[in-house]
JSON list of C-alpha atoms in Angstrom, two decimals:
[
{"chain": "A", "resi": 14, "resn": "UNK", "atom": "CA", "xyz": [106.62, 86.13, 61.09]},
{"chain": "A", "resi": 15, "resn": "UNK", "atom": "CA", "xyz": [103.99, 88.77, 61.81]},
{"chain": "A", "resi": 16, "resn": "UNK", "atom": "CA", "xyz": [100.49, 87.25, 61.99]},
{"chain": "A", "resi": 17, "resn": "UNK", "atom": "CA", "xyz": [97.65, 88.70, 59.93]},
{"chain": "A", "resi": 18, "resn": "UNK", "atom": "CA", "xyz": [95.36, 90.10, 62.62]},
{"chain": "A", "resi": 19, "resn": "UNK", "atom": "CA", "xyz": [92.25, 92.16, 61.96]},
{"chain": "A", "resi": 20, "resn": "UNK", "atom": "CA", "xyz": [92.02, 95.02, 64.47]},
{"chain": "A", "resi": 21, "resn": "UNK", "atom": "CA", "xyz": [88.81, 95.37, 66.46]},
{"chain": "A", "resi": 22, "resn": "UNK", "atom": "CA", "xyz": [87.50, 98.35, 68.40]},
{"chain": "A", "resi": 23, "resn": "UNK", "atom": "CA", "xyz": [88.16, 96.96, 71.87]},
{"chain": "A", "resi": 24, "resn": "UNK", "atom": "CA", "xyz": [90.66, 98.61, 74.19]},
{"chain": "A", "resi": 25, "resn": "UNK", "atom": "CA", "xyz": [92.58, 96.68, 76.83]},
{"chain": "A", "resi": 26, "resn": "UNK", "atom": "CA", "xyz": [93.63, 99.05, 79.60]},
{"chain": "A", "resi": 27, "resn": "UNK", "atom": "CA", "xyz": [96.68, 98.41, 81.75]},
{"chain": "A", "resi": 28, "resn": "UNK", "atom": "CA", "xyz": [96.27, 98.73, 85.50]},
{"chain": "A", "resi": 29, "resn": "UNK", "atom": "CA", "xyz": [98.03, 101.68, 87.11]},
{"chain": "A", "resi": 30, "resn": "UNK", "atom": "CA", "xyz": [100.62, 99.37, 88.68]},
{"chain": "A", "resi": 31, "resn": "UNK", "atom": "CA", "xyz": [101.30, 97.16, 85.62]},
{"chain": "A", "resi": 32, "resn": "UNK", "atom": "CA", "xyz": [104.55, 97.35, 83.69]},
{"chain": "A", "resi": 33, "resn": "UNK", "atom": "CA", "xyz": [105.20, 95.62, 80.38]},
{"chain": "A", "resi": 34, "resn": "UNK", "atom": "CA", "xyz": [108.86, 94.69, 79.96]},
{"chain": "A", "resi": 35, "resn": "UNK", "atom": "CA", "xyz": [110.68, 93.28, 76.96]},
{"chain": "A", "resi": 36, "resn": "UNK", "atom": "CA", "xyz": [114.18, 92.99, 75.57]},
{"chain": "A", "resi": 37, "resn": "UNK", "atom": "CA", "xyz": [115.27, 92.70, 71.95]},
{"chain": "A", "resi": 38, "resn": "UNK", "atom": "CA", "xyz": [118.51, 92.19, 70.11]},
{"chain": "A", "resi": 39, "resn": "UNK", "atom": "CA", "xyz": [119.93, 94.96, 67.90]},
{"chain": "A", "resi": 40, "resn": "UNK", "atom": "CA", "xyz": [117.57, 93.99, 65.04]},
{"chain": "A", "resi": 41, "resn": "UNK", "atom": "CA", "xyz": [114.39, 94.18, 67.15]},
{"chain": "A", "resi": 42, "resn": "UNK", "atom": "CA", "xyz": [114.04, 90.41, 67.66]},
{"chain": "A", "resi": 43, "resn": "UNK", "atom": "CA", "xyz": [112.40, 89.69, 71.03]},
{"chain": "A", "resi": 44, "resn": "UNK", "atom": "CA", "xyz": [114.68, 87.93, 73.52]},
{"chain": "A", "resi": 45, "resn": "UNK", "atom": "CA", "xyz": [112.67, 88.45, 76.74]},
{"chain": "A", "resi": 46, "resn": "UNK", "atom": "CA", "xyz": [109.08, 89.27, 77.72]},
{"chain": "A", "resi": 47, "resn": "UNK", "atom": "CA", "xyz": [107.50, 89.51, 81.15]},
{"chain": "A", "resi": 48, "resn": "UNK", "atom": "CA", "xyz": [104.18, 87.92, 82.12]},
{"chain": "A", "resi": 49, "resn": "UNK", "atom": "CA", "xyz": [102.35, 91.23, 81.89]},
{"chain": "A", "resi": 50, "resn": "UNK", "atom": "CA", "xyz": [103.38, 91.57, 78.25]},
{"chain": "A", "resi": 51, "resn": "UNK", "atom": "CA", "xyz": [102.07, 88.09, 77.48]},
{"chain": "A", "resi": 52, "resn": "UNK", "atom": "CA", "xyz": [98.81, 88.66, 79.38]},
{"chain": "A", "resi": 53, "resn": "UNK", "atom": "CA", "xyz": [98.03, 92.05, 77.81]},
{"chain": "A", "resi": 54, "resn": "UNK", "atom": "CA", "xyz": [99.06, 91.14, 74.24]},
{"chain": "A", "resi": 55, "resn": "UNK", "atom": "CA", "xyz": [97.51, 87.65, 74.43]},
{"chain": "A", "resi": 56, "resn": "UNK", "atom": "CA", "xyz": [100.56, 85.74, 73.26]},
{"chain": "A", "resi": 57, "resn": "UNK", "atom": "CA", "xyz": [102.41, 82.83, 74.82]},
{"chain": "A", "resi": 58, "resn": "UNK", "atom": "CA", "xyz": [106.11, 83.34, 75.46]},
{"chain": "A", "resi": 59, "resn": "UNK", "atom": "CA", "xyz": [107.04, 80.92, 72.64]},
{"chain": "A", "resi": 60, "resn": "UNK", "atom": "CA", "xyz": [104.98, 83.01, 70.18]},
{"chain": "A", "resi": 61, "resn": "UNK", "atom": "CA", "xyz": [106.91, 86.17, 71.05]},
{"chain": "A", "resi": 62, "resn": "UNK", "atom": "CA", "xyz": [110.50, 85.04, 71.57]},
{"chain": "A", "resi": 63, "resn": "UNK", "atom": "CA", "xyz": [112.47, 85.07, 68.34]},
{"chain": "A", "resi": 64, "resn": "UNK", "atom": "CA", "xyz": [109.95, 87.29, 66.53]},
{"chain": "A", "resi": 65, "resn": "UNK", "atom": "CA", "xyz": [110.26, 90.93, 65.55]},
{"chain": "A", "resi": 66, "resn": "UNK", "atom": "CA", "xyz": [108.86, 93.30, 68.19]},
{"chain": "A", "resi": 67, "resn": "UNK", "atom": "CA", "xyz": [106.60, 94.71, 65.49]},
{"chain": "A", "resi": 68, "resn": "UNK", "atom": "CA", "xyz": [104.43, 91.60, 65.92]},
{"chain": "A", "resi": 69, "resn": "UNK", "atom": "CA", "xyz": [102.31, 93.92, 68.11]},
{"chain": "A", "resi": 70, "resn": "UNK", "atom": "CA", "xyz": [102.42, 96.99, 65.84]},
{"chain": "A", "resi": 71, "resn": "UNK", "atom": "CA", "xyz": [98.94, 98.40, 65.37]},
{"chain": "A", "resi": 72, "resn": "UNK", "atom": "CA", "xyz": [98.07, 99.70, 61.88]},
{"chain": "A", "resi": 73, "resn": "UNK", "atom": "CA", "xyz": [96.97, 103.00, 63.48]},
{"chain": "A", "resi": 74, "resn": "UNK", "atom": "CA", "xyz": [100.62, 103.75, 64.32]},
{"chain": "A", "resi": 75, "resn": "UNK", "atom": "CA", "xyz": [102.46, 105.86, 61.74]},
{"chain": "A", "resi": 76, "resn": "UNK", "atom": "CA", "xyz": [105.72, 104.42, 60.43]},
{"chain": "A", "resi": 77, "resn": "UNK", "atom": "CA", "xyz": [107.30, 107.84, 60.98]},
{"chain": "A", "resi": 78, "resn": "UNK", "atom": "CA", "xyz": [107.02, 107.35, 64.74]},
{"chain": "A", "resi": 79, "resn": "UNK", "atom": "CA", "xyz": [109.03, 104.13, 64.53]},
{"chain": "A", "resi": 80, "resn": "UNK", "atom": "CA", "xyz": [111.61, 105.83, 62.28]},
{"chain": "A", "resi": 81, "resn": "UNK", "atom": "CA", "xyz": [112.00, 108.44, 65.01]},
{"chain": "A", "resi": 82, "resn": "UNK", "atom": "CA", "xyz": [112.36, 105.68, 67.62]},
{"chain": "A", "resi": 83, "resn": "UNK", "atom": "CA", "xyz": [115.09, 103.88, 65.64]},
{"chain": "A", "resi": 84, "resn": "UNK", "atom": "CA", "xyz": [116.94, 107.10, 64.81]},
{"chain": "A", "resi": 85, "resn": "UNK", "atom": "CA", "xyz": [116.95, 108.06, 68.50]},
{"chain": "A", "resi": 86, "resn": "UNK", "atom": "CA", "xyz": [118.17, 104.62, 69.58]},
{"chain": "A", "resi": 87, "resn": "UNK", "atom": "CA", "xyz": [120.88, 104.51, 66.90]},
{"chain": "A", "resi": 88, "resn": "UNK", "atom": "CA", "xyz": [122.22, 107.76, 68.37]},
{"chain": "A", "resi": 89, "resn": "UNK", "atom": "CA", "xyz": [122.63, 105.91, 71.68]},
{"chain": "A", "resi": 90, "resn": "UNK", "atom": "CA", "xyz": [119.79, 107.82, 73.32]},
{"chain": "A", "resi": 91, "resn": "UNK", "atom": "CA", "xyz": [116.70, 106.52, 75.08]},
{"chain": "A", "resi": 92, "resn": "UNK", "atom": "CA", "xyz": [113.30, 106.99, 73.47]},
{"chain": "A", "resi": 93, "resn": "UNK", "atom": "CA", "xyz": [110.06, 108.01, 75.17]},
{"chain": "A", "resi": 94, "resn": "UNK", "atom": "CA", "xyz": [106.73, 107.91, 73.39]},
{"chain": "A", "resi": 95, "resn": "UNK", "atom": "CA", "xyz": [103.11, 106.87, 73.31]},
{"chain": "A", "resi": 96, "resn": "UNK", "atom": "CA", "xyz": [102.28, 103.78, 71.25]},
{"chain": "A", "resi": 97, "resn": "UNK", "atom": "CA", "xyz": [99.11, 101.96, 70.31]},
{"chain": "A", "resi": 98, "resn": "UNK", "atom": "CA", "xyz": [99.77, 98.21, 70.18]},
{"chain": "A", "resi": 99, "resn": "UNK", "atom": "CA", "xyz": [97.78, 95.31, 68.71]},
{"chain": "A", "resi": 100, "resn": "UNK", "atom": "CA", "xyz": [96.76, 92.26, 70.75]},
{"chain": "A", "resi": 101, "resn": "UNK", "atom": "CA", "xyz": [96.63, 88.78, 69.26]},
{"chain": "A", "resi": 102, "resn": "UNK", "atom": "CA", "xyz": [92.81, 88.86, 69.32]},
{"chain": "A", "resi": 103, "resn": "UNK", "atom": "CA", "xyz": [92.68, 92.21, 67.46]},
{"chain": "A", "resi": 104, "resn": "UNK", "atom": "CA", "xyz": [92.10, 94.36, 70.56]},
{"chain": "A", "resi": 105, "resn": "UNK", "atom": "CA", "xyz": [94.46, 97.26, 71.21]},
{"chain": "A", "resi": 106, "resn": "UNK", "atom": "CA", "xyz": [96.23, 98.90, 74.12]},
{"chain": "A", "resi": 107, "resn": "UNK", "atom": "CA", "xyz": [98.02, 102.21, 74.57]},
{"chain": "A", "resi": 108, "resn": "UNK", "atom": "CA", "xyz": [101.31, 102.48, 76.43]},
{"chain": "A", "resi": 109, "resn": "UNK", "atom": "CA", "xyz": [103.77, 105.11, 77.57]},
{"chain": "A", "resi": 110, "resn": "UNK", "atom": "CA", "xyz": [107.03, 103.57, 76.38]},
{"chain": "A", "resi": 111, "resn": "UNK", "atom": "CA", "xyz": [110.67, 104.01, 77.36]},
{"chain": "A", "resi": 112, "resn": "UNK", "atom": "CA", "xyz": [113.17, 102.16, 75.15]},
{"chain": "A", "resi": 113, "resn": "UNK", "atom": "CA", "xyz": [116.80, 102.18, 76.21]},
{"chain": "A", "resi": 114, "resn": "UNK", "atom": "CA", "xyz": [119.90, 100.88, 74.41]},
{"chain": "A", "resi": 115, "resn": "UNK", "atom": "CA", "xyz": [121.48, 97.98, 76.32]},
{"chain": "A", "resi": 116, "resn": "UNK", "atom": "CA", "xyz": [125.30, 98.04, 76.27]},
{"chain": "A", "resi": 117, "resn": "UNK", "atom": "CA", "xyz": [127.66, 95.31, 77.47]},
{"chain": "A", "resi": 118, "resn": "UNK", "atom": "CA", "xyz": [130.63, 95.97, 79.80]},
{"chain": "A", "resi": 119, "resn": "UNK", "atom": "CA", "xyz": [132.78, 96.89, 76.78]},
{"chain": "A", "resi": 120, "resn": "UNK", "atom": "CA", "xyz": [130.30, 99.52, 75.55]},
{"chain": "A", "resi": 121, "resn": "UNK", "atom": "CA", "xyz": [129.04, 97.37, 72.69]},
{"chain": "A", "resi": 122, "resn": "UNK", "atom": "CA", "xyz": [125.34, 97.50, 71.91]},
{"chain": "A", "resi": 123, "resn": "UNK", "atom": "CA", "xyz": [123.62, 94.23, 72.87]},
{"chain": "A", "resi": 124, "resn": "UNK", "atom": "CA", "xyz": [120.06, 95.22, 72.16]},
{"chain": "A", "resi": 125, "resn": "UNK", "atom": "CA", "xyz": [117.23, 97.26, 73.63]},
{"chain": "A", "resi": 126, "resn": "UNK", "atom": "CA", "xyz": [115.30, 97.22, 76.88]},
{"chain": "A", "resi": 127, "resn": "UNK", "atom": "CA", "xyz": [111.72, 98.48, 76.88]},
{"chain": "A", "resi": 128, "resn": "UNK", "atom": "CA", "xyz": [109.42, 99.31, 79.79]},
{"chain": "A", "resi": 129, "resn": "UNK", "atom": "CA", "xyz": [105.84, 100.32, 79.12]},
{"chain": "A", "resi": 130, "resn": "UNK", "atom": "CA", "xyz": [103.08, 101.48, 81.39]},
{"chain": "A", "resi": 131, "resn": "UNK", "atom": "CA", "xyz": [99.59, 102.91, 81.33]},
{"chain": "A", "resi": 132, "resn": "UNK", "atom": "CA", "xyz": [99.34, 106.36, 79.73]},
{"chain": "A", "resi": 133, "resn": "UNK", "atom": "CA", "xyz": [96.85, 109.02, 80.74]},
{"chain": "A", "resi": 134, "resn": "UNK", "atom": "CA", "xyz": [93.77, 109.79, 78.64]},
{"chain": "A", "resi": 135, "resn": "UNK", "atom": "CA", "xyz": [95.16, 113.32, 78.17]},
{"chain": "A", "resi": 136, "resn": "UNK", "atom": "CA", "xyz": [98.33, 111.90, 76.61]},
{"chain": "A", "resi": 137, "resn": "UNK", "atom": "CA", "xyz": [96.38, 109.57, 74.30]},
{"chain": "A", "resi": 138, "resn": "UNK", "atom": "CA", "xyz": [93.94, 112.32, 73.30]},
{"chain": "A", "resi": 139, "resn": "UNK", "atom": "CA", "xyz": [96.85, 114.68, 72.59]},
{"chain": "A", "resi": 140, "resn": "UNK", "atom": "CA", "xyz": [98.97, 112.30, 70.51]},
{"chain": "A", "resi": 141, "resn": "UNK", "atom": "CA", "xyz": [96.16, 110.52, 68.63]},
{"chain": "A", "resi": 142, "resn": "UNK", "atom": "CA", "xyz": [95.28, 113.36, 66.20]},
{"chain": "A", "resi": 143, "resn": "UNK", "atom": "CA", "xyz": [98.99, 113.91, 65.49]},
{"chain": "A", "resi": 144, "resn": "UNK", "atom": "CA", "xyz": [99.41, 110.24, 64.65]},
{"chain": "A", "resi": 145, "resn": "UNK", "atom": "CA", "xyz": [96.22, 110.26, 62.54]},
{"chain": "A", "resi": 146, "resn": "UNK", "atom": "CA", "xyz": [97.55, 113.16, 60.48]},
{"chain": "A", "resi": 147, "resn": "UNK", "atom": "CA", "xyz": [100.90, 111.38, 60.04]},
{"chain": "A", "resi": 148, "resn": "UNK", "atom": "CA", "xyz": [99.10, 108.20, 58.93]},
{"chain": "A", "resi": 149, "resn": "UNK", "atom": "CA", "xyz": [97.01, 110.15, 56.42]},
{"chain": "A", "resi": 150, "resn": "UNK", "atom": "CA", "xyz": [100.17, 111.63, 54.94]},
{"chain": "A", "resi": 151, "resn": "UNK", "atom": "CA", "xyz": [101.81, 108.21, 54.79]},
{"chain": "A", "resi": 152, "resn": "UNK", "atom": "CA", "xyz": [98.80, 106.74, 52.95]},
{"chain": "A", "resi": 153, "resn": "UNK", "atom": "CA", "xyz": [98.83, 109.62, 50.43]},
{"chain": "A", "resi": 154, "resn": "UNK", "atom": "CA", "xyz": [102.53, 109.31, 49.52]},
{"chain": "A", "resi": 155, "resn": "UNK", "atom": "CA", "xyz": [104.63, 106.74, 47.76]},
{"chain": "A", "resi": 156, "resn": "UNK", "atom": "CA", "xyz": [106.32, 104.22, 50.03]},
{"chain": "A", "resi": 157, "resn": "UNK", "atom": "CA", "xyz": [109.71, 105.83, 49.41]},
{"chain": "A", "resi": 158, "resn": "UNK", "atom": "CA", "xyz": [108.56, 109.29, 50.47]},
{"chain": "A", "resi": 159, "resn": "UNK", "atom": "CA", "xyz": [105.86, 108.45, 53.01]},
{"chain": "A", "resi": 160, "resn": "UNK", "atom": "CA", "xyz": [107.97, 108.31, 56.16]},
{"chain": "A", "resi": 161, "resn": "UNK", "atom": "CA", "xyz": [109.90, 111.49, 55.33]},
{"chain": "A", "resi": 162, "resn": "UNK", "atom": "CA", "xyz": [106.65, 113.40, 54.73]},
{"chain": "A", "resi": 163, "resn": "UNK", "atom": "CA", "xyz": [105.15, 111.94, 57.90]},
{"chain": "A", "resi": 164, "resn": "UNK", "atom": "CA", "xyz": [108.12, 113.07, 59.98]},
{"chain": "A", "resi": 165, "resn": "UNK", "atom": "CA", "xyz": [108.00, 116.51, 58.33]},
{"chain": "A", "resi": 166, "resn": "UNK", "atom": "CA", "xyz": [104.36, 116.78, 59.42]},
{"chain": "A", "resi": 167, "resn": "UNK", "atom": "CA", "xyz": [105.31, 115.78, 62.97]},
{"chain": "A", "resi": 168, "resn": "UNK", "atom": "CA", "xyz": [108.12, 118.36, 63.01]},
{"chain": "A", "resi": 169, "resn": "UNK", "atom": "CA", "xyz": [105.79, 121.07, 61.67]},
{"chain": "A", "resi": 170, "resn": "UNK", "atom": "CA", "xyz": [103.28, 120.24, 64.41]},
{"chain": "A", "resi": 171, "resn": "UNK", "atom": "CA", "xyz": [106.00, 120.36, 67.06]},
{"chain": "A", "resi": 172, "resn": "UNK", "atom": "CA", "xyz": [107.27, 123.73, 65.74]},
{"chain": "A", "resi": 173, "resn": "UNK", "atom": "CA", "xyz": [103.71, 125.13, 65.87]},
{"chain": "A", "resi": 174, "resn": "UNK", "atom": "CA", "xyz": [103.54, 124.00, 69.51]},
{"chain": "A", "resi": 175, "resn": "UNK", "atom": "CA", "xyz": [107.01, 125.45, 70.13]},
{"chain": "A", "resi": 176, "resn": "UNK", "atom": "CA", "xyz": [108.29, 122.13, 71.48]},
{"chain": "A", "resi": 177, "resn": "UNK", "atom": "CA", "xyz": [110.23, 118.99, 70.60]},
{"chain": "A", "resi": 178, "resn": "UNK", "atom": "CA", "xyz": [108.97, 115.40, 70.49]},
{"chain": "A", "resi": 179, "resn": "UNK", "atom": "CA", "xyz": [110.78, 114.39, 73.71]},
{"chain": "A", "resi": 180, "resn": "UNK", "atom": "CA", "xyz": [109.59, 117.54, 75.48]},
{"chain": "A", "resi": 181, "resn": "UNK", "atom": "CA", "xyz": [105.98, 117.00, 74.39]},
{"chain": "A", "resi": 182, "resn": "UNK", "atom": "CA", "xyz": [106.01, 113.36, 75.46]},
{"chain": "A", "resi": 183, "resn": "UNK", "atom": "CA", "xyz": [107.69, 114.02, 78.79]},
{"chain": "A", "resi": 184, "resn": "UNK", "atom": "CA", "xyz": [105.45, 117.03, 79.52]},
{"chain": "A", "resi": 185, "resn": "UNK", "atom": "CA", "xyz": [102.38, 114.84, 78.96]},
{"chain": "A", "resi": 186, "resn": "UNK", "atom": "CA", "xyz": [103.93, 112.28, 81.30]},
{"chain": "A", "resi": 187, "resn": "UNK", "atom": "CA", "xyz": [104.52, 114.94, 83.98]},
{"chain": "A", "resi": 188, "resn": "UNK", "atom": "CA", "xyz": [100.92, 116.14, 83.57]},
{"chain": "A", "resi": 189, "resn": "UNK", "atom": "CA", "xyz": [99.76, 112.56, 84.06]},
{"chain": "A", "resi": 190, "resn": "UNK", "atom": "CA", "xyz": [101.89, 112.09, 87.19]},
{"chain": "A", "resi": 191, "resn": "UNK", "atom": "CA", "xyz": [100.48, 115.25, 88.77]},
{"chain": "A", "resi": 192, "resn": "UNK", "atom": "CA", "xyz": [96.87, 114.63, 87.80]}
]
């Protein structure tokens, strides 16, 4: 069950060498977390295991972004993105995320493996206004239509930038690596 946490304006920043790692089953139920995840998010292992990964979803994240994540994963592809997460105490932290489908030796999907690390300020400052616009659209539309309109906004923004979501995300990552 997702706890009712009131967000506060306090950012937790990952160290350059910190990696958050988690695994989920095919439904997004957490099956593994590393110590960094627990320390940054402020949860004990027992509070995370067996819960939906969205236990850390920040309300500033548009649902359209997570629809894109799930669509990408259901196509058997890995997903890269920038995500703002919510800590147990209401603080937040940004991550550069890579989520990969985890297949068994017979090619059957077992779940998902996620590795997250510190994003650059450039990446956050680039993606934040896009997410804010998507959120505004989601709040102005009925629940049934909100995600579709949000994704349409994202796609319009990407077309205006002459890029795709993966290309934008990975180009910001390359910029961060060479900074």
